[in-house]
Short mmCIF file of C-alpha atoms in Angstrom, two decimals:
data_model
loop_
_atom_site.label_atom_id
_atom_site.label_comp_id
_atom_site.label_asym_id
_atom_site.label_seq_id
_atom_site.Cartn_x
_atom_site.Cartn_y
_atom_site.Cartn_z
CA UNK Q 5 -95.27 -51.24 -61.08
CA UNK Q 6 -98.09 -51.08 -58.73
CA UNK Q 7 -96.42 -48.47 -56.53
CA UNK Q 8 -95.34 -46.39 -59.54
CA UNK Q 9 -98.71 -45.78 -60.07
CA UNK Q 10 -99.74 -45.13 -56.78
CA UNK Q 11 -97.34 -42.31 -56.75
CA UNK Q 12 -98.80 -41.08 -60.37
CA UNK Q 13 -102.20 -41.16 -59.04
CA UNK Q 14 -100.90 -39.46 -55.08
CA UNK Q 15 -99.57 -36.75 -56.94
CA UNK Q 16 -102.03 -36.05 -60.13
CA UNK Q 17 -104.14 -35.77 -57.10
CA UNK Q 18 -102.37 -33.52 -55.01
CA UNK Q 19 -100.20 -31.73 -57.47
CA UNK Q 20 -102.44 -28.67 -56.90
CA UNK Q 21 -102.29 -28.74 -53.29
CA UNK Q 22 -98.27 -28.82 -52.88
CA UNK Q 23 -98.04 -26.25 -55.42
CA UNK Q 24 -100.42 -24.52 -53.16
CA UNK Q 25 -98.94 -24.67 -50.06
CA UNK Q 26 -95.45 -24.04 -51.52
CA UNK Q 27 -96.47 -20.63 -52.74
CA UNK Q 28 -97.47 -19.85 -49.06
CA UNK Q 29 -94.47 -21.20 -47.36
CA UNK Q 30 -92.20 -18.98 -50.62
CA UNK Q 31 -94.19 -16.03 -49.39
CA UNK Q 32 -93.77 -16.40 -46.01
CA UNK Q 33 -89.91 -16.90 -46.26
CA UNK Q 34 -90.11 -13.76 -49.14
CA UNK Q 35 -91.87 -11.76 -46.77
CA UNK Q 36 -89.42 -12.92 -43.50
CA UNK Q 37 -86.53 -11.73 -45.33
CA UNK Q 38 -88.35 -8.43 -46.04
CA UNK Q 39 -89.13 -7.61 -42.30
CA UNK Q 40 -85.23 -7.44 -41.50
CA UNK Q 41 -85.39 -4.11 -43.67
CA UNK Q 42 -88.47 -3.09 -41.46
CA UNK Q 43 -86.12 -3.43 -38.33
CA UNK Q 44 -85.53 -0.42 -36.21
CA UNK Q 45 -81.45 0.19 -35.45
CA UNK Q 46 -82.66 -0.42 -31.51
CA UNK Q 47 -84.11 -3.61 -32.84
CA UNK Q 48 -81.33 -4.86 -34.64
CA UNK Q 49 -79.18 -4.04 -31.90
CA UNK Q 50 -80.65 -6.13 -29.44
CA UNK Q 51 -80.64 -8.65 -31.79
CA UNK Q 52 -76.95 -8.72 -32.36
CA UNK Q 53 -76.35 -8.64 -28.80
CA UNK Q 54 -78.47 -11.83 -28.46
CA UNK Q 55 -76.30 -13.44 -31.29
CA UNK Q 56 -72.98 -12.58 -30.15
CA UNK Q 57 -74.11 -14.17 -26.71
CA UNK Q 58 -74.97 -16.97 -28.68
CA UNK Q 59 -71.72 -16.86 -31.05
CA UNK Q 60 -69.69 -16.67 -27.49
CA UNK Q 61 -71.74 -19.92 -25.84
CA UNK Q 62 -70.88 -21.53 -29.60
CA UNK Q 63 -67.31 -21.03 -29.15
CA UNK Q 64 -66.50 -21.71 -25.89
CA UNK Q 65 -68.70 -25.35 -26.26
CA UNK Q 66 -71.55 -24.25 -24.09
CA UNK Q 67 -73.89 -26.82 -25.89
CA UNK Q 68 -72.53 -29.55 -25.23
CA UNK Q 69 -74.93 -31.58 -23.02
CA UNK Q 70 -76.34 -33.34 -26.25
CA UNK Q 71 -79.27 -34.66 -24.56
CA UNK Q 72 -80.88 -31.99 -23.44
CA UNK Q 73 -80.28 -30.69 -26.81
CA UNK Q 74 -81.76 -34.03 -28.71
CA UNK Q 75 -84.91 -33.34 -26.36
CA UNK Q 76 -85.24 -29.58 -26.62
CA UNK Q 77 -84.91 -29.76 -31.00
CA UNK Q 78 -87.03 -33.05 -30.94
CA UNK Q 79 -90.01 -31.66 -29.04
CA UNK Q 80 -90.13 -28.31 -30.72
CA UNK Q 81 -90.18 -30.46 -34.23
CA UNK Q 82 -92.59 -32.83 -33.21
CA UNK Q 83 -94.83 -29.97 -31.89
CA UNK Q 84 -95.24 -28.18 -35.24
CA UNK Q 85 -96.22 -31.25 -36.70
CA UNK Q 86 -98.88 -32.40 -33.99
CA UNK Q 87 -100.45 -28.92 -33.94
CA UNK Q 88 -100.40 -29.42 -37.75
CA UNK Q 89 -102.03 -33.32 -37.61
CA UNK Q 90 -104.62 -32.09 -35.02
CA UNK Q 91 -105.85 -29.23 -37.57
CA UNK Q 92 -106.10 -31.44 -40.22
CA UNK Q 93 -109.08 -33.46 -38.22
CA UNK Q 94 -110.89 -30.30 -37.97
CA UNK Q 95 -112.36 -28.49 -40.72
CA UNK Q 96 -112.14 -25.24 -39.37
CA UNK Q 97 -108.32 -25.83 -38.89
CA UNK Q 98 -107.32 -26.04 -43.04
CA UNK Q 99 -106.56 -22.31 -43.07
CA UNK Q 100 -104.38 -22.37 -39.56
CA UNK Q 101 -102.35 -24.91 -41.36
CA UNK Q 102 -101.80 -22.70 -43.71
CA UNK Q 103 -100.71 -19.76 -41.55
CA UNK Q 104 -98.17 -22.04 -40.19
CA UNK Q 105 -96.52 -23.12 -42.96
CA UNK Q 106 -96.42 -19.33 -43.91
CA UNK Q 107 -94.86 -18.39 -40.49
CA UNK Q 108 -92.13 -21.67 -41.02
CA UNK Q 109 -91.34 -19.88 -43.87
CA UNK Q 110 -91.05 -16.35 -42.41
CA UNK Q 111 -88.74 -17.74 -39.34
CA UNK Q 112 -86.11 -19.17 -42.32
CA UNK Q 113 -86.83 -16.08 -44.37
CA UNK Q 114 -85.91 -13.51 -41.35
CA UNK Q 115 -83.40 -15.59 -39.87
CA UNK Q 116 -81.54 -16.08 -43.08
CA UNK Q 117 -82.16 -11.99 -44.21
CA UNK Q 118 -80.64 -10.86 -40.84
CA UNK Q 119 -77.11 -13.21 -41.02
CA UNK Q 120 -76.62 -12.44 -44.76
CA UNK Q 121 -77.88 -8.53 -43.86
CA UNK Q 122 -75.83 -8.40 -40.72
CA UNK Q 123 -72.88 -10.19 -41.47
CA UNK Q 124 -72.32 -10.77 -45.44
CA UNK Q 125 -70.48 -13.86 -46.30
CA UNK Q 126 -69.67 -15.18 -42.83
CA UNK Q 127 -73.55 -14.72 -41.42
CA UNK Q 128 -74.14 -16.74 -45.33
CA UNK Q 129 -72.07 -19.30 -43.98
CA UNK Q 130 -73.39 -19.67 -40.42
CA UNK Q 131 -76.80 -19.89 -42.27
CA UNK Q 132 -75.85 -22.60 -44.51
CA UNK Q 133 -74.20 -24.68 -41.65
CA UNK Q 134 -77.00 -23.84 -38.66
CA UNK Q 135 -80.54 -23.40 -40.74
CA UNK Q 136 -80.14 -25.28 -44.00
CA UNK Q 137 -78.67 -28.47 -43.38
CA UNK Q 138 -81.93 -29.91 -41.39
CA UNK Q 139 -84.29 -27.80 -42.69
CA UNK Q 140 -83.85 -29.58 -46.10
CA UNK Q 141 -85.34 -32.41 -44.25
CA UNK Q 142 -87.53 -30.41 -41.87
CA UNK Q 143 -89.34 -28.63 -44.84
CA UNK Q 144 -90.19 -31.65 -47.02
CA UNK Q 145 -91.87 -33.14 -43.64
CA UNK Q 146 -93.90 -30.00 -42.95
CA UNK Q 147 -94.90 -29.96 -46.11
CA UNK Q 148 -96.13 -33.00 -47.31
CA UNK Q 149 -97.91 -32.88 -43.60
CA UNK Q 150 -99.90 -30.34 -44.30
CA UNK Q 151 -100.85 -31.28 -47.89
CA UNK Q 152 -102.21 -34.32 -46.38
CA UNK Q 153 -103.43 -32.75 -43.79
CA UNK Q 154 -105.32 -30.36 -45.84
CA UNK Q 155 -106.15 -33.16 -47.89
CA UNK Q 156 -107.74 -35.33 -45.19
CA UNK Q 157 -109.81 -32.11 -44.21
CA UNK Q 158 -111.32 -31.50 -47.56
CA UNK Q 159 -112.08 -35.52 -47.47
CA UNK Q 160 -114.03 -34.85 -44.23
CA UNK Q 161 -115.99 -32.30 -46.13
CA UNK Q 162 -117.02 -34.38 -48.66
CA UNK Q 163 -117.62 -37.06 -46.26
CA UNK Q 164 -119.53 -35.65 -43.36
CA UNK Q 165 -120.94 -32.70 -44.73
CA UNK Q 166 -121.65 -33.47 -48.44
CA UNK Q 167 -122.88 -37.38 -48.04
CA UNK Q 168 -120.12 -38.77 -50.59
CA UNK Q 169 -119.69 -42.67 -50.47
CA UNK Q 170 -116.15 -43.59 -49.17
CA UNK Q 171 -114.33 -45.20 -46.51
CA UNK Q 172 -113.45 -43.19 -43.68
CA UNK Q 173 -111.04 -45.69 -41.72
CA UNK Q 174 -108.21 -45.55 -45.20
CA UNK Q 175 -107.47 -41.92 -45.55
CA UNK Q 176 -107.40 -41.52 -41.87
CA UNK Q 177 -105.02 -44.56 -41.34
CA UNK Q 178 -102.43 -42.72 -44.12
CA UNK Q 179 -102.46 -39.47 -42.71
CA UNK Q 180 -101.82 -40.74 -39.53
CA UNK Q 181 -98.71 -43.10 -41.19
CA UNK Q 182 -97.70 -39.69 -42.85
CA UNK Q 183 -97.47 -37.87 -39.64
CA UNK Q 184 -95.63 -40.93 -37.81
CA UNK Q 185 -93.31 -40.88 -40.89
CA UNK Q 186 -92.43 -37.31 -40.60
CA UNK Q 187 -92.17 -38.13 -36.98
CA UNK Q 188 -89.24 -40.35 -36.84
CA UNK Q 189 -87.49 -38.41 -39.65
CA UNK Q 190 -87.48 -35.07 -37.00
CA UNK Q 191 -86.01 -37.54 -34.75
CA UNK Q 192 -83.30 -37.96 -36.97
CA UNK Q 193 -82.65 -34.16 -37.75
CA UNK Q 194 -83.19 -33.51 -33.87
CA UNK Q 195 -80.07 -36.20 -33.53
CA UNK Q 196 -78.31 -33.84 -36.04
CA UNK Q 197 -78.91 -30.62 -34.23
CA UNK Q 198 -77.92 -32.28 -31.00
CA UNK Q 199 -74.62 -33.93 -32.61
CA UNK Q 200 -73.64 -32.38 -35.67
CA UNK Q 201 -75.04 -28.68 -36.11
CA UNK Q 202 -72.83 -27.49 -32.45
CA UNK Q 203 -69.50 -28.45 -34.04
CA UNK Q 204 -70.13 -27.33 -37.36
CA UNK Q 205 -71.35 -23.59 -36.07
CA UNK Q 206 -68.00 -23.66 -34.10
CA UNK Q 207 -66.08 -23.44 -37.23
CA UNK Q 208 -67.81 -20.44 -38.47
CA UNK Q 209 -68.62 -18.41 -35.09
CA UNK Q 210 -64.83 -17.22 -34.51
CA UNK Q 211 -65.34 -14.97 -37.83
CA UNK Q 212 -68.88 -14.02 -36.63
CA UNK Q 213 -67.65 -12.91 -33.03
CA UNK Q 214 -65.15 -10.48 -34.61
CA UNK Q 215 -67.93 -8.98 -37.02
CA UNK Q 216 -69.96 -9.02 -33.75
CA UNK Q 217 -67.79 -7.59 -31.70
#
């Protein structure tokens, strides 16, 4: 009962702020998908001859040393949200945490736009087997990161700068449980990337290599 209302009170309190950031990272993915139109043909060329290496190294099992892989996914995750928990102890950093989640969104936005716009219903499928499976995990974590982040910013405001009353040590000690949380759960998609996302591309990259071709 206790933690029921815990969660009522976390999110009458920050209700504002996901919707907030949500918007951004929406706009960002809108405005990714919009920039494949804004390609030049030379552009999207070299693109596609970037994929099809890729579809090629896919196929033939090129990524298979799932180690390197785990480390490679892990510490690109795990990046995003340091840079994100180091903002959020800096006042000045609230509106870089925002330009990140807007520039997560445009990566998923353009990445998505140029399969789908490239390839129709296979580059659809490679999408839905290579971006969305982890990113349904990946997203939540950067976003509830950087609502608390934001969140422990504005309380440093009020704290330091406006002489409110309140402990310092409590909101500090959550944020930094948040991050850790998010943490371990990028482990877990970084597992997936390095186990699971190579063999389910491979069923899909055969019809993308012809397209490609």
């Amino acid at each position: 009962m206790k933690r029921n209302r815990s969660l009522q009170l976390y999110m009458k309190e920050h209700l504002s702020l996901y919707i907030f950031v949500g918007v951004i990272f929406i706009t960002g993915v809108v405005f990714g998908a919009v920039m494949v139109g804004a390609l030049s043909p030379e552009q999207k060329q070299e693109i596609l001859r970037y994929l099809s290496n890729f579809f090629s190294s896919v196929e033939q099992g090129v990524f298979t040393d799932v180690k390197s892989s785990f480390q490679q996914s892990f510490a690109l995750h795990i990046k995003w949200i340091l840079i994100i928990w180091v903002l959020g102890m800096s006042v000045i950093g609230l509106p870089l945490i925002l330009i990140l989640d807007f520039l997560k969104g445009a990566l998923i936005g353009f990445s998505v736009g140029y399969l789908v716009g490239q390839f129709s219903w296979p580059g659809l499928y490679f999408a839905l087997v290579s971006v969305a499976p982890q990113n349904l995990i990946i997203i939540p974590a950067l976003l509830i990161c950087s609502v608390t982040a934001i969140a422990f910013s504005i309380h440093l405001v009020k704290h330091r700068f406006m002489a409110r009353k309140g402990t310092f040590y409590e909101p500090f000690m959550r944020y930094c449980g948040t991050v850790l949380v998010s943490g371990i759960l990028l482990a877990g998609v970084a597992l997936f990337e390095a186990y699971v996302s190579p063999v389910m591309m491979k069923w899909v990259t055969p019809m993308l290599i012809t397209i490609a071709s």
